[in-house]
Short mmCIF file of N, CA and C in Angstrom, two decimals:
data_model
loop_
_atom_site.label_atom_id
_atom_site.label_comp_id
_atom_site.label_asym_id
_atom_site.label_seq_id
_atom_site.Cartn_x
_atom_site.Cartn_y
_atom_site.Cartn_z
N MET A 142 29.82 72.68 1.59
CA MET A 142 28.68 73.59 1.74
C MET A 142 29.17 74.93 2.24
N THR A 143 28.63 76.00 1.71
CA THR A 143 29.02 77.34 2.14
C THR A 143 27.80 78.12 2.56
N THR A 144 28.00 79.08 3.43
CA THR A 144 26.89 79.93 3.87
C THR A 144 27.05 81.35 3.34
N GLU A 145 27.94 81.54 2.36
CA GLU A 145 28.25 82.87 1.91
C GLU A 145 27.23 83.43 0.91
N THR A 146 26.42 82.55 0.31
CA THR A 146 25.45 83.01 -0.68
C THR A 146 24.47 83.99 -0.05
N THR A 147 24.28 85.13 -0.69
CA THR A 147 23.37 86.14 -0.17
C THR A 147 21.95 85.82 -0.65
N ALA A 148 21.02 85.79 0.29
CA ALA A 148 19.63 85.51 -0.06
C ALA A 148 19.03 86.71 -0.77
N PRO A 149 18.02 86.49 -1.61
CA PRO A 149 17.32 87.62 -2.21
C PRO A 149 16.74 88.52 -1.12
N SER A 150 16.72 89.81 -1.40
CA SER A 150 16.19 90.75 -0.41
C SER A 150 14.69 90.56 -0.28
N GLN A 151 14.24 90.26 0.91
CA GLN A 151 12.81 90.10 1.17
C GLN A 151 12.39 91.12 2.22
N THR A 152 11.34 91.85 1.94
CA THR A 152 10.86 92.83 2.89
C THR A 152 9.96 92.16 3.92
N ALA A 153 9.76 92.85 5.02
CA ALA A 153 8.84 92.33 6.03
C ALA A 153 7.46 92.13 5.44
N GLU A 154 7.06 93.04 4.55
CA GLU A 154 5.74 92.93 3.92
C GLU A 154 5.63 91.63 3.13
N SER A 155 6.66 91.30 2.36
CA SER A 155 6.58 90.09 1.54
C SER A 155 6.62 88.85 2.40
N ILE A 156 7.43 88.85 3.45
CA ILE A 156 7.58 87.66 4.30
C ILE A 156 6.29 87.37 5.06
N PHE A 157 5.64 88.41 5.54
CA PHE A 157 4.49 88.20 6.41
C PHE A 157 3.15 88.23 5.68
N THR A 158 3.03 89.00 4.62
CA THR A 158 1.71 89.16 4.01
C THR A 158 1.61 88.63 2.58
N ASP A 159 2.66 88.78 1.79
CA ASP A 159 2.58 88.34 0.40
C ASP A 159 2.74 86.83 0.27
N MET A 160 3.65 86.26 1.03
CA MET A 160 3.93 84.83 0.94
C MET A 160 3.05 84.08 1.93
N HIS A 161 2.53 82.95 1.50
CA HIS A 161 1.79 82.12 2.44
C HIS A 161 1.91 80.66 2.04
N THR A 162 1.23 79.79 2.76
CA THR A 162 1.45 78.35 2.67
C THR A 162 1.35 77.83 1.24
N ALA A 163 2.37 77.08 0.83
CA ALA A 163 2.42 76.49 -0.51
C ALA A 163 2.03 75.02 -0.44
N TYR A 164 1.27 74.58 -1.43
CA TYR A 164 0.80 73.19 -1.48
C TYR A 164 1.33 72.42 -2.69
N ARG A 165 1.83 73.13 -3.68
CA ARG A 165 2.41 72.47 -4.85
C ARG A 165 3.58 73.30 -5.34
N PHE A 166 4.64 72.61 -5.76
CA PHE A 166 5.90 73.29 -6.05
C PHE A 166 6.37 73.02 -7.48
N THR A 167 7.21 73.93 -7.98
CA THR A 167 7.87 73.71 -9.26
C THR A 167 9.02 72.74 -9.06
N PRO A 168 9.58 72.19 -10.14
CA PRO A 168 10.73 71.28 -10.01
C PRO A 168 12.04 71.98 -9.72
N GLU A 169 12.05 73.32 -9.68
CA GLU A 169 13.30 74.05 -9.47
C GLU A 169 13.98 73.60 -8.18
N GLU A 170 15.28 73.32 -8.27
CA GLU A 170 16.01 72.78 -7.14
C GLU A 170 16.23 73.82 -6.05
N VAL A 171 16.42 73.32 -4.84
CA VAL A 171 16.83 74.13 -3.70
C VAL A 171 18.27 73.74 -3.39
N SER A 172 19.15 74.70 -3.33
CA SER A 172 20.58 74.41 -3.20
C SER A 172 20.99 74.19 -1.75
N ASP A 173 22.17 73.58 -1.59
CA ASP A 173 22.75 73.44 -0.25
C ASP A 173 22.96 74.80 0.38
N GLU A 174 23.36 75.77 -0.43
CA GLU A 174 23.60 77.12 0.10
C GLU A 174 22.31 77.74 0.63
N GLN A 175 21.21 77.51 -0.05
CA GLN A 175 19.93 78.03 0.43
C GLN A 175 19.51 77.36 1.74
N LEU A 176 19.73 76.05 1.83
CA LEU A 176 19.39 75.35 3.07
C LEU A 176 20.25 75.85 4.22
N ALA A 177 21.52 76.06 3.95
CA ALA A 177 22.41 76.59 4.99
C ALA A 177 21.97 77.98 5.41
N ARG A 178 21.56 78.78 4.45
CA ARG A 178 21.10 80.14 4.75
C ARG A 178 19.85 80.11 5.62
N ILE A 179 18.94 79.20 5.32
CA ILE A 179 17.74 79.07 6.15
C ILE A 179 18.13 78.83 7.61
N TYR A 180 19.05 77.88 7.82
CA TYR A 180 19.45 77.59 9.20
C TYR A 180 20.14 78.78 9.83
N GLU A 181 21.02 79.45 9.08
CA GLU A 181 21.77 80.56 9.65
C GLU A 181 20.85 81.70 10.10
N LEU A 182 19.69 81.83 9.48
CA LEU A 182 18.71 82.80 9.94
C LEU A 182 17.87 82.24 11.09
N ALA A 183 17.38 81.02 10.91
CA ALA A 183 16.44 80.43 11.88
C ALA A 183 17.07 80.23 13.25
N LYS A 184 18.37 80.03 13.31
CA LYS A 184 19.00 79.73 14.60
C LYS A 184 18.94 80.90 15.58
N TYR A 185 18.60 82.10 15.07
CA TYR A 185 18.51 83.25 15.95
C TYR A 185 17.11 83.46 16.53
N THR A 186 16.18 82.56 16.26
CA THR A 186 14.87 82.63 16.90
C THR A 186 15.04 82.55 18.41
N PRO A 187 14.44 83.45 19.17
CA PRO A 187 14.59 83.38 20.62
C PRO A 187 13.99 82.10 21.20
N THR A 188 14.69 81.50 22.13
CA THR A 188 14.20 80.34 22.88
C THR A 188 14.57 80.51 24.34
N ALA A 189 13.79 79.91 25.23
CA ALA A 189 14.06 80.02 26.66
C ALA A 189 15.44 79.48 26.97
N LEU A 190 16.20 80.23 27.75
CA LEU A 190 17.57 79.88 28.13
C LEU A 190 18.48 79.72 26.91
N ASN A 191 18.06 80.28 25.78
CA ASN A 191 18.80 80.08 24.53
C ASN A 191 19.02 78.59 24.27
N SER A 192 18.00 77.81 24.59
CA SER A 192 18.13 76.35 24.59
C SER A 192 18.26 75.74 23.20
N GLN A 193 17.68 76.37 22.18
CA GLN A 193 17.82 75.94 20.79
C GLN A 193 17.57 74.43 20.59
N PRO A 194 16.39 73.93 20.97
CA PRO A 194 16.16 72.49 20.86
C PRO A 194 15.71 72.02 19.46
N LEU A 195 15.48 72.95 18.53
CA LEU A 195 15.01 72.54 17.21
C LEU A 195 16.13 71.84 16.44
N ARG A 196 15.79 70.68 15.87
CA ARG A 196 16.71 69.95 14.99
C ARG A 196 16.02 69.75 13.65
N ILE A 197 16.77 69.88 12.57
CA ILE A 197 16.22 69.89 11.23
C ILE A 197 16.85 68.78 10.40
N THR A 198 16.02 67.97 9.77
CA THR A 198 16.49 66.97 8.82
C THR A 198 15.91 67.32 7.47
N PHE A 199 16.78 67.68 6.52
CA PHE A 199 16.34 68.01 5.18
C PHE A 199 16.28 66.73 4.34
N VAL A 200 15.09 66.39 3.90
CA VAL A 200 14.88 65.19 3.08
C VAL A 200 14.85 65.62 1.62
N ARG A 201 15.82 65.12 0.85
CA ARG A 201 15.90 65.52 -0.55
C ARG A 201 16.09 64.31 -1.48
N SER A 202 16.79 63.29 -1.05
CA SER A 202 17.03 62.14 -1.93
C SER A 202 15.74 61.35 -2.12
N GLU A 203 15.66 60.66 -3.25
CA GLU A 203 14.48 59.84 -3.53
C GLU A 203 14.34 58.71 -2.52
N ALA A 204 15.46 58.17 -2.07
CA ALA A 204 15.42 57.08 -1.10
C ALA A 204 14.83 57.56 0.23
N ALA A 205 15.27 58.71 0.69
CA ALA A 205 14.75 59.25 1.95
C ALA A 205 13.29 59.65 1.80
N ARG A 206 12.95 60.22 0.66
CA ARG A 206 11.56 60.63 0.42
C ARG A 206 10.64 59.40 0.43
N ALA A 207 11.10 58.29 -0.13
CA ALA A 207 10.29 57.07 -0.14
C ALA A 207 10.06 56.56 1.27
N ARG A 208 10.97 56.81 2.18
CA ARG A 208 10.78 56.42 3.58
C ARG A 208 9.80 57.34 4.30
N LEU A 209 9.78 58.62 3.90
CA LEU A 209 8.96 59.62 4.59
C LEU A 209 7.51 59.62 4.14
N LEU A 210 7.28 59.56 2.83
CA LEU A 210 5.92 59.77 2.31
C LEU A 210 4.87 58.85 2.92
N PRO A 211 5.14 57.56 3.14
CA PRO A 211 4.10 56.71 3.75
C PRO A 211 3.75 57.11 5.18
N LEU A 212 4.57 57.95 5.80
CA LEU A 212 4.33 58.37 7.18
C LEU A 212 3.58 59.69 7.26
N LEU A 213 3.17 60.20 6.11
CA LEU A 213 2.34 61.40 6.04
C LEU A 213 0.90 61.01 5.79
N ALA A 214 -0.02 61.85 6.23
CA ALA A 214 -1.43 61.62 5.91
C ALA A 214 -1.58 61.51 4.40
N GLU A 215 -2.47 60.66 3.95
CA GLU A 215 -2.61 60.42 2.51
C GLU A 215 -2.87 61.71 1.74
N THR A 216 -3.63 62.63 2.34
CA THR A 216 -3.94 63.89 1.66
C THR A 216 -2.73 64.82 1.58
N ASN A 217 -1.69 64.52 2.34
CA ASN A 217 -0.50 65.38 2.35
C ASN A 217 0.63 64.86 1.47
N ARG A 218 0.53 63.62 1.02
CA ARG A 218 1.68 63.01 0.33
C ARG A 218 2.01 63.70 -0.97
N ALA A 219 1.02 64.08 -1.74
CA ALA A 219 1.28 64.74 -3.03
C ALA A 219 1.98 66.08 -2.81
N LYS A 220 1.64 66.76 -1.74
CA LYS A 220 2.28 68.05 -1.45
C LYS A 220 3.77 67.85 -1.25
N SER A 221 4.12 66.89 -0.40
CA SER A 221 5.54 66.65 -0.13
C SER A 221 6.25 66.02 -1.32
N ALA A 222 5.54 65.22 -2.09
CA ALA A 222 6.15 64.61 -3.27
C ALA A 222 6.56 65.66 -4.29
N SER A 223 5.84 66.79 -4.34
CA SER A 223 6.15 67.82 -5.32
C SER A 223 7.25 68.77 -4.84
N ALA A 224 7.56 68.76 -3.56
CA ALA A 224 8.53 69.71 -3.01
C ALA A 224 9.96 69.21 -3.23
N PRO A 225 10.87 70.07 -3.68
CA PRO A 225 12.26 69.66 -3.84
C PRO A 225 12.92 69.21 -2.54
N VAL A 226 12.49 69.81 -1.43
CA VAL A 226 13.03 69.47 -0.11
C VAL A 226 11.88 69.43 0.89
N VAL A 227 11.93 68.45 1.78
CA VAL A 227 11.00 68.39 2.90
C VAL A 227 11.83 68.42 4.18
N ALA A 228 11.54 69.36 5.05
CA ALA A 228 12.25 69.46 6.33
C ALA A 228 11.45 68.75 7.42
N ILE A 229 12.08 67.82 8.11
CA ILE A 229 11.49 67.25 9.31
C ILE A 229 12.01 68.08 10.48
N LEU A 230 11.09 68.69 11.22
CA LEU A 230 11.47 69.48 12.38
C LEU A 230 11.22 68.66 13.63
N ALA A 231 12.23 68.58 14.47
CA ALA A 231 12.15 67.75 15.67
C ALA A 231 12.67 68.52 16.87
N ALA A 232 12.19 68.13 18.05
CA ALA A 232 12.67 68.67 19.31
C ALA A 232 13.71 67.73 19.89
N ASP A 233 14.85 68.26 20.26
CA ASP A 233 15.90 67.46 20.89
C ASP A 233 15.68 67.46 22.39
N THR A 234 15.23 66.35 22.93
CA THR A 234 14.93 66.29 24.37
C THR A 234 16.20 66.21 25.21
N ASP A 235 17.34 66.13 24.56
CA ASP A 235 18.62 66.22 25.27
C ASP A 235 19.32 67.54 24.97
N PHE A 236 18.52 68.57 24.70
CA PHE A 236 19.08 69.89 24.43
C PHE A 236 19.98 70.38 25.54
N HIS A 237 19.72 69.91 26.77
CA HIS A 237 20.41 70.44 27.94
C HIS A 237 21.91 70.20 27.92
N VAL A 238 22.36 69.21 27.16
CA VAL A 238 23.80 68.93 27.13
C VAL A 238 24.58 70.09 26.53
N HIS A 239 23.91 70.93 25.74
CA HIS A 239 24.57 72.07 25.11
C HIS A 239 24.48 73.35 25.94
N LEU A 240 23.73 73.34 27.04
CA LEU A 240 23.51 74.57 27.79
C LEU A 240 24.79 75.22 28.30
N PRO A 241 25.80 74.48 28.74
CA PRO A 241 27.02 75.16 29.18
C PRO A 241 27.68 75.99 28.09
N VAL A 242 27.44 75.64 26.84
CA VAL A 242 28.02 76.40 25.72
C VAL A 242 27.09 77.54 25.29
N VAL A 243 25.80 77.24 25.10
CA VAL A 243 24.88 78.24 24.56
C VAL A 243 24.33 79.18 25.62
N ASN A 244 24.44 78.81 26.89
CA ASN A 244 23.99 79.68 27.97
C ASN A 244 24.93 79.52 29.17
N PRO A 245 26.17 79.95 29.02
CA PRO A 245 27.16 79.71 30.09
C PRO A 245 26.87 80.47 31.37
N GLN A 246 26.04 81.53 31.29
CA GLN A 246 25.75 82.31 32.49
C GLN A 246 24.76 81.62 33.43
N SER A 247 24.05 80.59 32.94
CA SER A 247 23.07 79.89 33.77
C SER A 247 23.73 78.68 34.43
N GLN A 248 24.32 78.92 35.54
CA GLN A 248 25.03 77.86 36.25
C GLN A 248 24.05 76.81 36.76
N GLY A 249 24.38 75.55 36.54
CA GLY A 249 23.57 74.45 37.05
C GLY A 249 22.37 74.09 36.20
N ALA A 250 22.14 74.81 35.09
CA ALA A 250 20.95 74.53 34.26
C ALA A 250 21.02 73.13 33.66
N ARG A 251 22.18 72.74 33.21
CA ARG A 251 22.31 71.41 32.61
C ARG A 251 21.92 70.34 33.61
N GLU A 252 22.43 70.43 34.81
CA GLU A 252 22.15 69.42 35.83
C GLU A 252 20.68 69.43 36.22
N ARG A 253 20.08 70.62 36.27
CA ARG A 253 18.67 70.72 36.66
C ARG A 253 17.78 70.01 35.63
N PHE A 254 18.04 70.20 34.36
CA PHE A 254 17.23 69.54 33.34
C PHE A 254 17.57 68.06 33.22
N ALA A 255 18.80 67.71 33.45
CA ALA A 255 19.18 66.29 33.39
C ALA A 255 18.43 65.48 34.43
N ALA A 256 18.10 66.10 35.55
CA ALA A 256 17.45 65.40 36.65
C ALA A 256 15.93 65.36 36.53
N ASN A 257 15.37 66.04 35.52
CA ASN A 257 13.91 66.14 35.41
C ASN A 257 13.50 65.91 33.96
N GLU A 258 13.22 64.67 33.60
CA GLU A 258 12.90 64.33 32.21
C GLU A 258 11.61 65.00 31.76
N GLU A 259 10.60 65.06 32.62
CA GLU A 259 9.33 65.67 32.23
C GLU A 259 9.51 67.14 31.90
N LEU A 260 10.24 67.86 32.74
CA LEU A 260 10.52 69.27 32.50
C LEU A 260 11.32 69.44 31.21
N ARG A 261 12.28 68.57 31.00
CA ARG A 261 13.14 68.64 29.82
C ARG A 261 12.35 68.45 28.53
N ARG A 262 11.45 67.47 28.52
CA ARG A 262 10.64 67.22 27.33
C ARG A 262 9.70 68.39 27.04
N ALA A 263 9.10 68.93 28.08
CA ALA A 263 8.19 70.07 27.89
C ALA A 263 8.96 71.28 27.36
N MET A 264 10.12 71.52 27.93
CA MET A 264 10.95 72.65 27.49
C MET A 264 11.38 72.47 26.03
N ALA A 265 11.79 71.27 25.68
CA ALA A 265 12.23 70.99 24.32
C ALA A 265 11.09 71.18 23.33
N THR A 266 9.94 70.62 23.65
CA THR A 266 8.80 70.69 22.73
C THR A 266 8.30 72.11 22.54
N ASN A 267 8.09 72.82 23.65
CA ASN A 267 7.57 74.19 23.55
C ASN A 267 8.51 75.09 22.76
N ASN A 268 9.79 74.97 23.01
CA ASN A 268 10.74 75.87 22.36
C ASN A 268 11.05 75.44 20.93
N ALA A 269 10.93 74.15 20.63
CA ALA A 269 11.07 73.72 19.24
C ALA A 269 9.91 74.26 18.40
N TRP A 270 8.70 74.26 18.96
CA TRP A 270 7.56 74.85 18.24
C TRP A 270 7.79 76.34 18.02
N LEU A 271 8.30 77.02 19.03
CA LEU A 271 8.61 78.44 18.89
C LEU A 271 9.62 78.65 17.76
N ALA A 272 10.67 77.85 17.75
CA ALA A 272 11.71 77.97 16.74
C ALA A 272 11.20 77.58 15.35
N ALA A 273 10.20 76.70 15.30
CA ALA A 273 9.64 76.30 14.00
C ALA A 273 9.02 77.51 13.29
N GLY A 274 8.40 78.40 14.04
CA GLY A 274 7.87 79.62 13.43
C GLY A 274 8.98 80.44 12.80
N GLY A 275 10.09 80.57 13.53
CA GLY A 275 11.23 81.28 12.98
C GLY A 275 11.79 80.59 11.75
N PHE A 276 11.77 79.26 11.75
CA PHE A 276 12.26 78.50 10.61
C PHE A 276 11.44 78.79 9.36
N ILE A 277 10.12 78.81 9.50
CA ILE A 277 9.24 79.07 8.35
C ILE A 277 9.50 80.47 7.79
N LEU A 278 9.66 81.44 8.68
CA LEU A 278 9.96 82.80 8.21
C LEU A 278 11.33 82.87 7.56
N ALA A 279 12.28 82.07 8.05
CA ALA A 279 13.62 82.04 7.43
C ALA A 279 13.55 81.46 6.02
N VAL A 280 12.70 80.46 5.82
CA VAL A 280 12.51 79.92 4.47
C VAL A 280 12.04 81.04 3.54
N ARG A 281 11.06 81.79 3.98
CA ARG A 281 10.54 82.88 3.16
C ARG A 281 11.59 83.96 2.94
N ALA A 282 12.35 84.29 3.98
CA ALA A 282 13.38 85.33 3.86
C ALA A 282 14.47 84.93 2.87
N THR A 283 14.63 83.64 2.66
CA THR A 283 15.62 83.14 1.71
C THR A 283 15.08 83.15 0.28
N GLY A 284 13.84 83.57 0.11
CA GLY A 284 13.25 83.65 -1.21
C GLY A 284 12.55 82.39 -1.66
N LEU A 285 12.29 81.50 -0.72
CA LEU A 285 11.62 80.24 -1.02
C LEU A 285 10.23 80.24 -0.40
N ASP A 286 9.42 79.26 -0.80
CA ASP A 286 8.08 79.11 -0.24
C ASP A 286 8.05 77.91 0.70
N ALA A 287 7.23 78.01 1.72
CA ALA A 287 7.13 76.96 2.74
C ALA A 287 5.71 76.42 2.82
N GLY A 288 5.62 75.12 3.06
CA GLY A 288 4.33 74.48 3.28
C GLY A 288 4.38 73.66 4.55
N PRO A 289 4.20 74.29 5.72
CA PRO A 289 4.22 73.53 6.97
C PRO A 289 3.01 72.62 7.08
N MET A 290 3.22 71.43 7.64
CA MET A 290 2.13 70.44 7.73
C MET A 290 2.16 69.70 9.05
N GLY A 291 0.96 69.51 9.60
CA GLY A 291 0.72 68.46 10.57
C GLY A 291 0.29 67.24 9.75
N GLY A 292 -0.65 66.49 10.24
CA GLY A 292 -1.11 65.36 9.46
C GLY A 292 0.01 64.39 9.15
N ILE A 293 0.77 64.06 10.19
CA ILE A 293 1.92 63.17 10.05
C ILE A 293 1.87 62.10 11.13
N ASN A 294 2.53 61.00 10.87
CA ASN A 294 2.72 59.96 11.88
C ASN A 294 4.04 60.25 12.58
N ALA A 295 3.98 61.12 13.59
CA ALA A 295 5.21 61.58 14.24
C ALA A 295 5.99 60.43 14.85
N ALA A 296 5.30 59.50 15.50
CA ALA A 296 5.99 58.36 16.10
C ALA A 296 6.64 57.50 15.02
N GLY A 297 5.96 57.37 13.89
CA GLY A 297 6.53 56.60 12.79
C GLY A 297 7.77 57.26 12.21
N ILE A 298 7.74 58.59 12.09
CA ILE A 298 8.90 59.32 11.60
C ILE A 298 10.06 59.18 12.58
N ASP A 299 9.75 59.27 13.87
CA ASP A 299 10.80 59.07 14.88
C ASP A 299 11.45 57.70 14.72
N ALA A 300 10.63 56.67 14.54
CA ALA A 300 11.16 55.31 14.42
C ALA A 300 11.98 55.15 13.14
N GLU A 301 11.54 55.78 12.07
CA GLU A 301 12.20 55.62 10.77
C GLU A 301 13.49 56.43 10.65
N PHE A 302 13.47 57.66 11.20
CA PHE A 302 14.61 58.56 11.01
C PHE A 302 15.43 58.81 12.27
N PHE A 303 14.83 58.65 13.45
CA PHE A 303 15.51 59.07 14.67
C PHE A 303 15.59 57.97 15.72
N SER A 304 15.52 56.72 15.29
CA SER A 304 15.55 55.61 16.24
C SER A 304 16.83 55.66 17.08
N GLY A 305 16.67 55.50 18.39
CA GLY A 305 17.82 55.49 19.28
C GLY A 305 18.39 56.86 19.59
N THR A 306 17.69 57.92 19.18
CA THR A 306 18.15 59.28 19.46
C THR A 306 17.18 59.98 20.40
N SER A 307 17.51 61.21 20.74
CA SER A 307 16.67 62.02 21.62
C SER A 307 15.76 62.96 20.84
N LEU A 308 15.62 62.76 19.52
CA LEU A 308 14.82 63.64 18.70
C LEU A 308 13.38 63.17 18.61
N ARG A 309 12.45 64.11 18.70
CA ARG A 309 11.02 63.82 18.61
C ARG A 309 10.38 64.77 17.59
N THR A 310 9.79 64.21 16.55
CA THR A 310 9.23 64.98 15.46
C THR A 310 8.06 65.84 15.92
N ILE A 311 8.03 67.09 15.43
CA ILE A 311 6.89 67.95 15.73
C ILE A 311 6.11 68.34 14.47
N MET A 312 6.77 68.44 13.32
CA MET A 312 6.08 68.81 12.09
C MET A 312 6.99 68.59 10.90
N VAL A 313 6.44 68.72 9.70
CA VAL A 313 7.26 68.74 8.49
C VAL A 313 6.94 70.02 7.73
N VAL A 314 7.93 70.48 6.95
CA VAL A 314 7.76 71.69 6.16
C VAL A 314 8.26 71.42 4.74
N ASN A 315 7.38 71.54 3.77
CA ASN A 315 7.76 71.42 2.37
C ASN A 315 8.40 72.73 1.93
N ILE A 316 9.47 72.63 1.14
CA ILE A 316 10.25 73.82 0.77
C ILE A 316 10.54 73.80 -0.72
N GLY A 317 10.37 74.95 -1.35
CA GLY A 317 10.70 75.09 -2.77
C GLY A 317 10.12 76.38 -3.31
N HIS A 318 9.82 76.37 -4.61
CA HIS A 318 9.20 77.52 -5.27
C HIS A 318 7.76 77.14 -5.61
N VAL A 319 6.82 77.91 -5.13
CA VAL A 319 5.41 77.57 -5.31
C VAL A 319 5.06 77.55 -6.80
N ALA A 320 4.31 76.54 -7.21
CA ALA A 320 3.85 76.44 -8.60
C ALA A 320 2.65 77.34 -8.82
N ASP A 321 2.36 77.64 -10.08
CA ASP A 321 1.15 78.40 -10.40
C ASP A 321 -0.07 77.64 -9.86
N GLY A 322 -0.88 78.32 -9.12
CA GLY A 322 -2.05 77.69 -8.53
C GLY A 322 -1.73 76.79 -7.36
N GLY A 323 -0.50 76.85 -6.87
CA GLY A 323 -0.08 75.96 -5.79
C GLY A 323 -0.29 76.51 -4.40
N ALA A 324 -1.03 77.61 -4.29
CA ALA A 324 -1.40 78.17 -2.99
C ALA A 324 -2.83 78.66 -3.07
N PHE A 325 -3.54 78.54 -1.98
CA PHE A 325 -4.91 79.02 -1.95
C PHE A 325 -4.92 80.53 -1.70
N PRO A 326 -6.02 81.22 -2.06
CA PRO A 326 -6.12 82.64 -1.74
C PRO A 326 -6.01 82.84 -0.23
N ARG A 327 -5.48 83.99 0.13
CA ARG A 327 -5.29 84.31 1.54
C ARG A 327 -6.61 84.29 2.29
N ASN A 328 -6.69 83.53 3.36
CA ASN A 328 -7.87 83.54 4.22
C ASN A 328 -7.84 84.77 5.14
N PRO A 329 -9.00 85.20 5.61
CA PRO A 329 -9.04 86.40 6.45
C PRO A 329 -8.25 86.22 7.75
N ARG A 330 -7.75 87.33 8.26
CA ARG A 330 -7.10 87.38 9.56
C ARG A 330 -7.93 88.27 10.48
N LEU A 331 -7.85 87.99 11.76
CA LEU A 331 -8.53 88.85 12.73
C LEU A 331 -7.90 90.23 12.72
N GLY A 332 -8.73 91.24 12.94
CA GLY A 332 -8.25 92.60 12.99
C GLY A 332 -7.64 92.94 14.34
N PHE A 333 -6.95 94.07 14.38
CA PHE A 333 -6.30 94.53 15.61
C PHE A 333 -7.28 94.59 16.77
N ASP A 334 -8.46 95.16 16.53
CA ASP A 334 -9.45 95.31 17.60
C ASP A 334 -10.02 93.99 18.08
N GLN A 335 -9.91 92.95 17.24
CA GLN A 335 -10.43 91.64 17.64
C GLN A 335 -9.42 90.81 18.43
N ALA A 336 -8.13 91.07 18.23
CA ALA A 336 -7.11 90.20 18.79
C ALA A 336 -6.22 90.87 19.82
N VAL A 337 -6.33 92.19 19.96
CA VAL A 337 -5.39 92.92 20.80
C VAL A 337 -6.13 93.70 21.86
N SER A 338 -5.59 93.69 23.08
CA SER A 338 -6.11 94.53 24.17
C SER A 338 -5.03 95.47 24.62
N LEU A 339 -5.41 96.69 24.90
CA LEU A 339 -4.50 97.69 25.46
C LEU A 339 -4.97 97.98 26.88
N VAL A 340 -4.12 97.72 27.86
CA VAL A 340 -4.53 97.87 29.27
C VAL A 340 -3.58 98.81 30.00
#
């Protein structure tokens, strides 16, 4: 696998406003290089203490897909079945073991989180969700379409794919090229005056 492939140029306008959630995909394949590119962009999403707790499992084989689909809500299965790749996004509740490398300036952080499981799980979950947003934008920046989904049996996915590990599923994201009619029209967004305060 190589990360040298250059992604298509995507403007901020296309990433944020033109592209939106995809529900049905074309059969066009997603390459290993594209998946690597997604990660190489997404890994720079800011996280507290540079903790980087997001872990990604790309489901592409028919065998793995057959294990995943029954763990999705029935209304979501066709969406994932049509996607060339489905990403399982999980929070690593043992993220702290990497802190001496990814945040060497924070002395004692690893030991502090090791001693407090509740704090560790909250930190992992909150920051994995934060990183998931960056992941979705990275998919778009790579020239692909994303279909993030809840409506999953997270505990079932954990048991099927992450048994005996510290990973806890938070969501799945369908990835590929959106098919004609495979996205709904853009729903309204709140305006600046409705969502923003200047104080």
